[in-house]
């Protein structure tokens, strides 16, 4: 039976409201990038700079699977409104922050709200779409990601220049209220719920502990915590215990937080694995290709922006195109084509050198983005089709969680390798960086382009530094290419649908 909410006008309202909520969440981290120097100048707390991002992403990652599970048991509408409301309340608090410590706390709350939005928006879009329209409707979400990537940094700079950094948070309010209104008034759900079942609280706590521990190890290793230090080792042990305990709890509980039996279905398992590896590749490029372009190929920041735009543009176009054609192309062929494109694009990056032009970079990144668009959307459809409607929330949110984890692990792993290789390259060349520069590199490779960093680079060391950057980031490109090949090989195992 076709639900009444699929009426054209009502459906349009719901889709726009959902996409607007997604836009706010996607835009959040991007506009902050341009505002952070101003925020630090006013509030101080430079030592907490990284935590304004880390706290947000940790909270978002934990919230994703929890909101997904809750949406299968309770009202998706109520949970979605709660997530939007929490995000808006946290935005107001962030905009009123009197200190960096307070801002970090509000970023945690924003992360929880953002995680709820990311977990539920795809569930809502699926709920309001007829089966034959589902892929097309979900493809609009990829356009939202592309648009936010395009305007985010520019919008952040504009707001900081002409208004105040506080308005990068306050601007969420009118847009968020419109989204809240659309969902509150027009969305009516019809999926069966498992409300009579008991929530797996122990599983939720253990899963949260495992996620937090794993991401903290990845995101802080070599920076806040030394990899071979006792605290790092102990955190690793606690994380491992949490993961094993979670597995045992989930195997015996009647209503598990994450039904591990789903992974016996090759479509479900491979759908999540493929989006994990694809995200590993593309987000690693998002993070370290700009360092290569600006630090080794001498491209200007504007040129780097144009080149990186092709990744987002390709992703949006790829998802939009396959969303309209996946029915006749087929899931497996669409994913295979996407995986091939990612391999081709990442393979082209291995040919980058000091003489590589902007056009070559643009084409390589565009191809990778197109492939990611094909893979990310189609694997979501595969995962959703692998479970019954009553478990749509947990399946959809875990797909988003797999994408988040793939990107986070890729960026963290490649970051550690690139930084260590860069320092080793400079040391092998007989150049010893000042201790402060090494600290800044470990904190973030992006510090290469800060005026403070450049002013401390010894005379005559710039050419050697450029060569070291090229060699170091090239190693990350090799890793990305190998992961892309693995992704292609695994896509061949996907059952034909």
Short mmCIF file of C-alpha atoms in Angstrom, two decimals:
data_model
loop_
_atom_site.label_atom_id
_atom_site.label_comp_id
_atom_site.label_asym_id
_atom_site.label_seq_id
_atom_site.Cartn_x
_atom_site.Cartn_y
_atom_site.Cartn_z
CA UNK A 1 0.00 0.00 0.00
CA UNK A 2 1.33 3.43 -0.90
CA UNK A 3 1.26 5.69 2.18
CA UNK A 4 -0.48 9.02 2.04
CA UNK A 5 2.76 10.91 2.69
CA UNK A 6 3.88 10.02 -0.80
CA UNK A 7 1.43 12.57 -2.05
CA UNK A 8 3.49 14.91 -4.22
CA UNK A 9 3.25 18.11 -2.15
CA UNK A 10 3.76 16.39 1.21
CA UNK A 11 6.64 14.32 -0.15
CA UNK A 12 8.31 17.45 -1.54
CA UNK A 13 8.14 19.17 1.84
CA UNK A 14 9.62 16.16 3.62
CA UNK A 15 12.45 15.78 1.11
CA UNK A 16 13.37 19.47 1.26
CA UNK A 17 13.22 19.50 5.07
CA UNK A 18 15.40 16.39 5.29
CA UNK A 19 17.96 17.65 2.79
CA UNK A 20 18.15 20.99 4.58
CA UNK A 21 18.93 19.21 7.85
CA UNK A 22 21.63 17.23 6.05
CA UNK A 23 23.00 20.44 4.54
CA UNK A 24 23.38 22.01 7.98
CA UNK A 25 25.25 19.00 9.30
CA UNK A 26 27.49 18.73 6.23
CA UNK A 27 28.24 22.46 6.25
CA UNK A 28 29.12 22.62 9.93
CA UNK A 29 32.74 21.45 9.87
CA UNK A 30 33.49 23.25 6.60
CA UNK A 31 32.51 26.74 7.73
CA UNK A 32 34.46 26.28 10.96
CA UNK A 33 37.71 25.82 9.07
CA UNK A 34 37.71 29.45 7.93
CA UNK A 35 36.59 30.75 11.32
CA UNK A 36 38.99 28.94 13.66
CA UNK A 37 41.89 31.45 13.50
CA UNK A 38 39.47 34.23 14.50
CA UNK A 39 37.93 32.09 17.24
CA UNK A 40 41.37 31.29 18.67
CA UNK A 41 42.31 34.97 18.59
CA UNK A 42 39.21 35.90 20.64
CA UNK A 43 38.81 32.94 22.99
CA UNK A 44 42.39 31.72 23.27
CA UNK A 45 42.90 28.03 24.01
CA UNK A 46 45.14 27.17 21.07
CA UNK A 47 45.88 23.80 22.70
CA UNK A 48 42.21 22.88 22.20
CA UNK A 49 42.18 23.80 18.50
CA UNK A 50 42.09 20.20 17.25
CA UNK A 51 39.45 19.23 19.80
CA UNK A 52 36.84 21.49 18.24
CA UNK A 53 36.92 19.02 15.34
CA UNK A 54 37.86 15.81 17.15
CA UNK A 55 35.07 16.10 19.73
CA UNK A 56 32.49 16.68 17.00
CA UNK A 57 33.55 13.68 14.91
CA UNK A 58 33.84 11.35 17.90
CA UNK A 59 30.35 12.25 19.10
CA UNK A 60 28.91 11.95 15.59
CA UNK A 61 30.45 8.52 15.04
CA UNK A 62 29.01 7.19 18.32
CA UNK A 63 25.57 8.68 17.63
CA UNK A 64 25.19 7.16 14.15
CA UNK A 65 24.50 3.50 15.05
CA UNK A 66 22.57 4.38 18.20
CA UNK A 67 20.09 6.66 16.43
CA UNK A 68 19.72 4.06 13.68
CA UNK A 69 18.78 1.36 16.17
CA UNK A 70 16.42 3.64 18.06
CA UNK A 71 14.60 4.53 14.84
CA UNK A 72 13.72 0.85 14.36
CA UNK A 73 12.20 0.73 17.85
CA UNK A 74 10.65 4.15 18.33
CA UNK A 75 9.35 7.09 16.31
CA UNK A 76 11.71 8.09 13.50
CA UNK A 77 9.89 11.41 13.36
CA UNK A 78 10.42 12.07 17.07
CA UNK A 79 14.07 11.06 16.94
CA UNK A 80 14.71 13.18 13.85
CA UNK A 81 13.11 16.20 15.49
CA UNK A 82 15.18 15.57 18.63
CA UNK A 83 18.39 15.40 16.58
CA UNK A 84 17.58 18.62 14.72
CA UNK A 85 16.54 20.33 17.95
CA UNK A 86 19.71 19.25 19.76
CA UNK A 87 21.85 20.43 16.86
CA UNK A 88 20.13 23.83 16.89
CA UNK A 89 20.36 24.21 20.68
CA UNK A 90 24.04 23.29 20.57
CA UNK A 91 24.57 25.78 17.72
CA UNK A 92 23.09 28.57 19.85
CA UNK A 93 25.30 27.56 22.77
CA UNK A 94 28.37 27.38 20.51
CA UNK A 95 27.67 30.84 19.17
CA UNK A 96 27.53 32.17 22.73
CA UNK A 97 30.72 30.38 23.84
CA UNK A 98 32.73 32.41 26.38
CA UNK A 99 35.74 30.06 26.20
CA UNK A 100 37.31 27.31 24.11
CA UNK A 101 36.46 24.74 26.77
CA UNK A 102 32.78 25.66 26.50
CA UNK A 103 32.98 25.55 22.69
CA UNK A 104 34.41 22.02 22.76
CA UNK A 105 31.51 20.86 24.95
CA UNK A 106 28.97 22.38 22.58
CA UNK A 107 30.74 20.68 19.67
CA UNK A 108 30.13 17.34 21.39
CA UNK A 109 26.41 18.14 21.53
CA UNK A 110 26.46 19.27 17.91
CA UNK A 111 28.14 15.99 17.02
CA UNK A 112 25.40 13.97 18.71
CA UNK A 113 22.73 15.97 16.90
CA UNK A 114 24.63 15.76 13.63
CA UNK A 115 25.05 12.01 14.02
CA UNK A 116 21.31 11.67 14.51
CA UNK A 117 20.65 13.75 11.41
CA UNK A 118 23.07 11.74 9.25
CA UNK A 119 21.66 8.45 10.55
CA UNK A 120 18.01 9.32 10.00
CA UNK A 121 17.91 11.50 6.90
CA UNK A 122 18.48 8.51 4.61
CA UNK A 123 15.86 6.53 6.51
CA UNK A 124 13.34 9.32 6.02
CA UNK A 125 14.18 9.69 2.32
CA UNK A 126 13.71 5.94 1.91
CA UNK A 127 10.44 5.97 3.84
CA UNK A 128 8.87 8.63 1.63
CA UNK A 129 9.98 7.11 -1.67
CA UNK A 130 8.29 4.47 -3.75
CA UNK A 131 10.74 1.59 -4.43
CA UNK A 132 11.35 2.67 -8.01
CA UNK A 133 12.05 6.26 -6.89
CA UNK A 134 14.27 5.47 -3.89
CA UNK A 135 17.65 5.70 -5.65
CA UNK A 136 16.72 8.95 -7.37
CA UNK A 137 15.52 10.53 -4.12
CA UNK A 138 18.61 9.49 -2.15
CA UNK A 139 20.86 10.81 -4.93
CA UNK A 140 19.74 14.33 -3.98
CA UNK A 141 21.62 13.87 -0.71
CA UNK A 142 24.88 13.56 -2.64
CA UNK A 143 24.13 16.87 -4.33
CA UNK A 144 23.77 18.40 -0.88
CA UNK A 145 27.24 17.13 0.09
CA UNK A 146 28.65 18.60 -3.12
CA UNK A 147 27.03 21.99 -2.62
CA UNK A 148 28.16 22.18 1.01
CA UNK A 149 31.74 21.35 -0.04
CA UNK A 150 31.56 24.07 -2.67
CA UNK A 151 30.23 26.92 -0.56
CA UNK A 152 31.28 25.90 2.97
CA UNK A 153 34.76 27.43 3.26
CA UNK A 154 33.75 30.52 1.27
CA UNK A 155 30.64 31.04 3.38
CA UNK A 156 32.68 30.68 6.56
CA UNK A 157 35.16 33.30 5.38
CA UNK A 158 32.36 35.66 4.34
CA UNK A 159 30.57 35.39 7.69
CA UNK A 160 33.76 35.95 9.69
CA UNK A 161 34.76 38.94 7.52
CA UNK A 162 31.43 40.76 7.43
CA UNK A 163 29.68 39.66 10.61
CA UNK A 164 31.19 37.63 13.46
CA UNK A 165 32.49 34.10 13.87
CA UNK A 166 29.51 33.49 16.17
CA UNK A 167 27.22 33.69 13.16
CA UNK A 168 28.69 30.53 11.64
CA UNK A 169 26.62 28.85 14.36
CA UNK A 170 23.67 31.25 14.53
CA UNK A 171 23.03 30.89 10.79
CA UNK A 172 21.89 27.34 11.51
CA UNK A 173 18.86 28.60 13.43
CA UNK A 174 16.50 29.88 10.68
CA UNK A 175 17.41 27.07 8.30
CA UNK A 176 17.13 24.47 11.04
CA UNK A 177 13.73 25.75 12.15
CA UNK A 178 12.46 25.43 8.58
CA UNK A 179 13.69 21.83 8.51
CA UNK A 180 12.16 21.14 11.93
CA UNK A 181 8.81 22.54 10.77
CA UNK A 182 8.76 20.44 7.60
CA UNK A 183 9.40 17.19 9.44
CA UNK A 184 7.06 18.01 12.34
CA UNK A 185 4.11 18.93 10.13
CA UNK A 186 4.41 16.65 7.11
CA UNK A 187 6.26 13.48 8.06
CA UNK A 188 4.16 10.50 9.11
CA UNK A 189 5.87 7.14 9.40
CA UNK A 190 4.41 3.78 8.54
CA UNK A 191 7.15 1.21 9.22
CA UNK A 192 6.50 -1.45 11.84
CA UNK A 193 8.43 -0.84 15.05
CA UNK A 194 9.92 -3.17 17.64
CA UNK A 195 8.78 -0.93 20.49
CA UNK A 196 7.91 -3.89 22.72
CA UNK A 197 11.49 -5.08 22.80
CA UNK A 198 14.06 -4.02 25.37
CA UNK A 199 16.83 -1.70 24.26
CA UNK A 200 20.29 -3.26 24.43
CA UNK A 201 21.78 -0.66 26.77
CA UNK A 202 24.90 -2.68 27.58
CA UNK A 203 25.55 -3.21 23.89
CA UNK A 204 25.11 0.51 23.24
CA UNK A 205 27.60 1.41 25.99
CA UNK A 206 30.17 -1.14 24.85
CA UNK A 207 29.82 -0.13 21.21
CA UNK A 208 30.24 3.52 22.18
CA UNK A 209 33.33 2.70 24.22
CA UNK A 210 34.82 0.69 21.38
CA UNK A 211 34.15 3.41 18.80
CA UNK A 212 35.50 6.19 21.03
CA UNK A 213 38.59 4.21 21.91
CA UNK A 214 39.34 3.19 18.33
CA UNK A 215 38.83 6.66 16.89
CA UNK A 216 40.78 8.29 19.71
CA UNK A 217 43.71 5.96 19.04
CA UNK A 218 43.60 6.82 15.34
CA UNK A 219 43.03 10.55 15.65
CA UNK A 220 45.47 11.29 18.48
CA UNK A 221 48.22 8.72 17.97
CA UNK A 222 51.56 10.48 17.63
CA UNK A 223 50.03 13.82 18.59
CA UNK A 224 48.27 14.06 21.97
CA UNK A 225 49.48 10.53 22.80
CA UNK A 226 52.76 8.95 21.74
CA UNK A 227 52.11 5.65 19.96
CA UNK A 228 54.56 3.67 22.12
CA UNK A 229 53.54 5.28 25.41
CA UNK A 230 51.87 3.47 28.30
CA UNK A 231 48.61 5.50 28.09
CA UNK A 232 48.30 4.66 24.39
CA UNK A 233 48.90 0.97 25.10
CA UNK A 234 46.37 0.90 27.94
CA UNK A 235 43.76 2.67 25.82
CA UNK A 236 44.34 0.07 23.11
CA UNK A 237 43.77 -2.75 25.62
CA UNK A 238 40.56 -1.15 26.92
CA UNK A 239 39.33 -0.65 23.35
CA UNK A 240 40.06 -4.27 22.46
CA UNK A 241 38.27 -5.54 25.58
CA UNK A 242 35.26 -3.35 24.77
CA UNK A 243 35.11 -4.77 21.26
CA UNK A 244 35.33 -8.41 22.39
CA UNK A 245 32.80 -7.86 25.18
CA UNK A 246 30.45 -6.13 22.73
CA UNK A 247 30.68 -9.10 20.36
CA UNK A 248 29.82 -11.58 23.12
CA UNK A 249 26.88 -9.48 24.34
CA UNK A 250 25.46 -9.07 20.84
CA UNK A 251 25.64 -12.80 20.15
CA UNK A 252 23.39 -13.68 23.08
CA UNK A 253 20.94 -10.77 23.44
CA UNK A 254 17.46 -11.00 21.89
CA UNK A 255 17.41 -7.45 20.52
CA UNK A 256 21.06 -6.63 19.79
CA UNK A 257 22.29 -3.12 19.19
CA UNK A 258 23.91 -4.42 16.03
CA UNK A 259 22.61 -7.72 14.68
CA UNK A 260 25.84 -9.46 13.71
CA UNK A 261 23.91 -12.14 11.82
CA UNK A 262 23.37 -9.56 9.07
CA UNK A 263 27.02 -10.00 8.15
CA UNK A 264 26.32 -13.58 7.09
CA UNK A 265 24.59 -12.05 4.07
CA UNK A 266 27.38 -11.30 1.57
CA UNK A 267 25.42 -8.38 0.11
CA UNK A 268 25.12 -6.67 3.49
CA UNK A 269 28.69 -7.41 4.52
CA UNK A 270 30.28 -6.41 1.22
CA UNK A 271 28.08 -3.32 0.89
CA UNK A 272 29.55 -1.96 4.12
CA UNK A 273 33.10 -3.12 3.40
CA UNK A 274 33.08 -1.54 -0.07
CA UNK A 275 31.89 1.85 1.16
CA UNK A 276 34.50 1.62 3.94
CA UNK A 277 37.39 1.17 1.50
CA UNK A 278 36.03 3.70 -0.99
CA UNK A 279 35.76 6.26 1.81
CA UNK A 280 39.28 5.39 2.93
CA UNK A 281 40.48 6.34 -0.55
CA UNK A 282 38.52 9.51 -1.23
CA UNK A 283 38.80 11.09 2.22
CA UNK A 284 42.54 10.41 2.27
CA UNK A 285 42.74 12.33 -1.01
CA UNK A 286 40.60 15.12 0.44
CA UNK A 287 43.05 15.40 3.35
CA UNK A 288 46.47 15.05 1.72
CA UNK A 289 46.13 15.97 -1.95
CA UNK A 290 46.00 19.70 -1.02
CA UNK A 291 49.30 19.29 0.84
CA UNK A 292 50.83 17.72 -2.25
CA UNK A 293 49.45 20.37 -4.61
CA UNK A 294 50.45 23.37 -2.53
CA UNK A 295 53.50 22.03 -0.72
CA UNK A 296 55.20 20.17 -3.59
CA UNK A 297 53.59 21.29 -6.86
CA UNK A 298 53.55 25.00 -5.91
CA UNK A 299 49.86 25.50 -6.70
CA UNK A 300 48.16 28.52 -5.14
CA UNK A 301 45.44 28.01 -2.51
CA UNK A 302 42.82 29.02 -5.09
CA UNK A 303 44.15 26.50 -7.61
CA UNK A 304 44.15 23.83 -4.92
CA UNK A 305 40.53 24.68 -4.18
CA UNK A 306 39.58 24.26 -7.83
CA UNK A 307 41.34 20.90 -8.04
CA UNK A 308 39.76 19.58 -4.84
CA UNK A 309 36.36 20.80 -5.95
CA UNK A 310 36.49 18.14 -8.66
CA UNK A 311 36.33 15.41 -6.00
CA UNK A 312 33.08 16.77 -4.56
CA UNK A 313 31.74 17.61 -8.01
CA UNK A 314 32.49 14.12 -9.30
CA UNK A 315 30.92 12.51 -6.24
CA UNK A 316 27.71 14.51 -6.66
CA UNK A 317 27.49 13.90 -10.41
CA UNK A 318 28.25 10.20 -10.01
CA UNK A 319 25.55 9.66 -7.39
CA UNK A 320 23.04 11.78 -9.30
CA UNK A 321 23.62 9.87 -12.56
CA UNK A 322 23.58 6.38 -11.08
CA UNK A 323 20.54 7.25 -8.97
CA UNK A 324 18.58 7.66 -12.19
CA UNK A 325 19.98 4.62 -13.94
CA UNK A 326 20.76 1.98 -11.32
CA UNK A 327 17.49 0.13 -11.94
CA UNK A 328 18.50 -0.90 -15.45
CA UNK A 329 22.27 -0.95 -14.86
CA UNK A 330 22.01 -3.25 -11.83
CA UNK A 331 23.64 -2.96 -8.43
CA UNK A 332 26.72 -5.08 -9.09
CA UNK A 333 27.56 -3.46 -12.44
CA UNK A 334 27.13 0.02 -10.94
CA UNK A 335 29.45 -0.80 -8.02
CA UNK A 336 32.00 -2.46 -10.32
CA UNK A 337 32.02 0.56 -12.60
CA UNK A 338 32.47 2.86 -9.60
CA UNK A 339 35.30 0.73 -8.21
CA UNK A 340 37.04 0.75 -11.61
CA UNK A 341 36.77 4.54 -11.78
CA UNK A 342 38.28 4.89 -8.30
CA UNK A 343 41.19 2.63 -9.33
CA UNK A 344 41.73 4.60 -12.55
CA UNK A 345 41.62 7.95 -10.75
CA UNK A 346 43.91 6.94 -7.89
CA UNK A 347 46.22 5.29 -10.44
CA UNK A 348 46.53 8.59 -12.28
CA UNK A 349 47.65 10.27 -9.06
CA UNK A 350 50.69 7.97 -9.02
CA UNK A 351 51.93 9.86 -12.07
CA UNK A 352 51.98 13.18 -10.24
CA UNK A 353 55.34 14.96 -10.21
CA UNK A 354 56.75 18.46 -9.72
CA UNK A 355 55.67 19.27 -13.32
CA UNK A 356 52.07 18.03 -13.03
CA UNK A 357 49.54 20.66 -14.09
CA UNK A 358 46.26 21.66 -12.52
CA UNK A 359 44.24 20.10 -15.35
CA UNK A 360 45.75 16.67 -14.78
CA UNK A 361 44.92 16.88 -11.08
CA UNK A 362 41.37 17.99 -11.82
CA UNK A 363 40.75 15.04 -14.17
CA UNK A 364 42.21 12.45 -11.78
CA UNK A 365 40.18 13.72 -8.83
CA UNK A 366 37.01 14.02 -10.91
CA UNK A 367 37.29 10.35 -11.91
CA UNK A 368 37.76 9.29 -8.28
CA UNK A 369 34.74 11.38 -7.27
CA UNK A 370 32.56 9.86 -10.00
CA UNK A 371 33.51 6.39 -8.82
CA UNK A 372 32.76 7.25 -5.19
CA UNK A 373 29.34 8.56 -6.21
CA UNK A 374 28.53 5.26 -7.89
CA UNK A 375 29.80 3.15 -4.99
CA UNK A 376 28.41 5.14 -2.05
CA UNK A 377 24.84 5.34 -3.32
CA UNK A 378 24.60 1.84 -4.75
CA UNK A 379 26.10 0.13 -1.69
CA UNK A 380 23.51 1.92 0.44
CA UNK A 381 20.75 0.45 -1.73
CA UNK A 382 22.36 -3.00 -1.48
CA UNK A 383 22.55 -2.78 2.32
CA UNK A 384 18.96 -1.57 2.64
CA UNK A 385 17.67 -4.36 0.40
CA UNK A 386 19.52 -6.95 2.51
CA UNK A 387 17.32 -6.41 5.58
CA UNK A 388 13.62 -6.33 6.29
CA UNK A 389 11.85 -2.98 6.56
CA UNK A 390 11.71 -3.17 10.37
CA UNK A 391 15.53 -3.01 10.50
CA UNK A 392 15.98 -0.26 7.93
CA UNK A 393 17.27 2.24 10.49
CA UNK A 394 20.12 0.17 11.89
CA UNK A 395 21.17 -1.02 8.42
CA UNK A 396 21.16 2.47 6.93
CA UNK A 397 22.97 4.07 9.87
CA UNK A 398 25.62 1.35 9.90
CA UNK A 399 26.33 2.06 6.24
CA UNK A 400 26.88 5.71 7.16
CA UNK A 401 29.00 4.56 10.09
CA UNK A 402 31.13 2.40 7.77
CA UNK A 403 31.66 5.41 5.52
CA UNK A 404 32.65 7.57 8.49
CA UNK A 405 35.04 4.95 9.87
CA UNK A 406 36.63 4.36 6.48
CA UNK A 407 37.34 8.04 6.03
CA UNK A 408 38.57 8.55 9.58
CA UNK A 409 40.88 5.53 9.56
CA UNK A 410 42.19 6.44 6.12
CA UNK A 411 43.01 10.01 7.10
CA UNK A 412 44.50 8.95 10.43
CA UNK A 413 46.62 6.13 9.02
CA UNK A 414 47.89 8.11 6.04
CA UNK A 415 48.51 11.14 8.24
CA UNK A 416 50.80 9.26 10.58
CA UNK A 417 52.70 7.70 7.68
CA UNK A 418 53.07 10.98 5.79
CA UNK A 419 54.29 12.91 8.84
CA UNK A 420 56.82 10.27 9.88
CA UNK A 421 58.07 9.89 6.31
CA UNK A 422 58.44 13.66 5.89
CA UNK A 423 60.54 13.99 9.03
CA UNK A 424 62.61 10.95 8.01
CA UNK A 425 63.18 12.35 4.52
CA UNK A 426 64.44 15.65 5.89
CA UNK A 427 66.65 13.92 8.45
CA UNK A 428 68.12 11.61 5.79
CA UNK A 429 68.94 14.66 3.68
CA UNK A 430 71.00 16.05 6.52
CA UNK A 431 68.40 18.63 7.54
CA UNK A 432 67.21 18.85 11.12
CA UNK A 433 63.96 20.68 11.67
CA UNK A 434 63.57 22.80 14.79
CA UNK A 435 61.61 20.97 17.50
CA UNK A 436 58.74 23.45 17.22
CA UNK A 437 58.32 22.70 13.50
CA UNK A 438 58.25 18.96 14.17
CA UNK A 439 55.57 19.53 16.80
CA UNK A 440 53.50 21.58 14.35
CA UNK A 441 53.82 18.90 11.66
CA UNK A 442 52.69 16.19 14.05
CA UNK A 443 49.75 18.34 15.08
CA UNK A 444 48.64 18.87 11.47
CA UNK A 445 50.32 18.66 8.08
CA UNK A 446 48.28 21.72 7.11
CA UNK A 447 50.62 23.74 9.33
CA UNK A 448 53.12 23.55 6.47
CA UNK A 449 51.37 26.56 4.98
CA UNK A 450 51.03 28.67 8.12
CA UNK A 451 53.09 31.88 8.12
CA UNK A 452 54.46 30.97 11.55
CA UNK A 453 55.78 27.66 10.19
CA UNK A 454 57.24 29.16 7.02
CA UNK A 455 59.04 31.85 9.01
CA UNK A 456 60.89 29.20 11.05
CA UNK A 457 62.04 27.11 8.07
CA UNK A 458 65.86 27.46 7.77
CA UNK A 459 67.19 29.40 4.77
CA UNK A 460 67.72 27.32 1.64
CA UNK A 461 65.61 24.46 2.93
CA UNK A 462 62.44 25.19 0.93
CA UNK A 463 63.36 23.15 -2.22
CA UNK A 464 64.36 20.20 -0.07
CA UNK A 465 61.14 20.57 1.91
CA UNK A 466 59.10 20.47 -1.32
CA UNK A 467 60.83 17.28 -2.45
CA UNK A 468 60.26 15.72 0.97
CA UNK A 469 56.55 16.62 0.83
CA UNK A 470 56.24 15.05 -2.64
CA UNK A 471 57.94 11.83 -1.53
CA UNK A 472 55.95 11.63 1.70
CA UNK A 473 52.49 12.26 0.25
CA UNK A 474 53.30 9.99 -2.69
CA UNK A 475 53.50 7.12 -0.19
CA UNK A 476 49.95 7.94 0.91
CA UNK A 477 48.85 7.93 -2.74
CA UNK A 478 50.32 4.45 -3.14
CA UNK A 479 48.39 3.25 -0.08
CA UNK A 480 45.19 4.77 -1.47
CA UNK A 481 45.76 3.04 -4.82
CA UNK A 482 46.35 -0.34 -3.16
CA UNK A 483 43.18 0.08 -1.09
CA UNK A 484 41.29 0.97 -4.28
CA UNK A 485 42.56 -2.22 -5.95
CA UNK A 486 41.42 -4.23 -2.93
CA UNK A 487 38.04 -2.53 -3.16
CA UNK A 488 37.74 -3.50 -6.83
CA UNK A 489 38.65 -7.11 -6.07
CA UNK A 490 36.04 -7.33 -3.31
CA UNK A 491 33.36 -5.80 -5.54
CA UNK A 492 33.73 -8.80 -7.86
CA UNK A 493 32.48 -11.00 -5.01
CA UNK A 494 29.21 -9.07 -4.67
CA UNK A 495 26.17 -11.21 -5.54
CA UNK A 496 24.49 -10.11 -8.75
CA UNK A 497 21.28 -8.13 -8.26
#
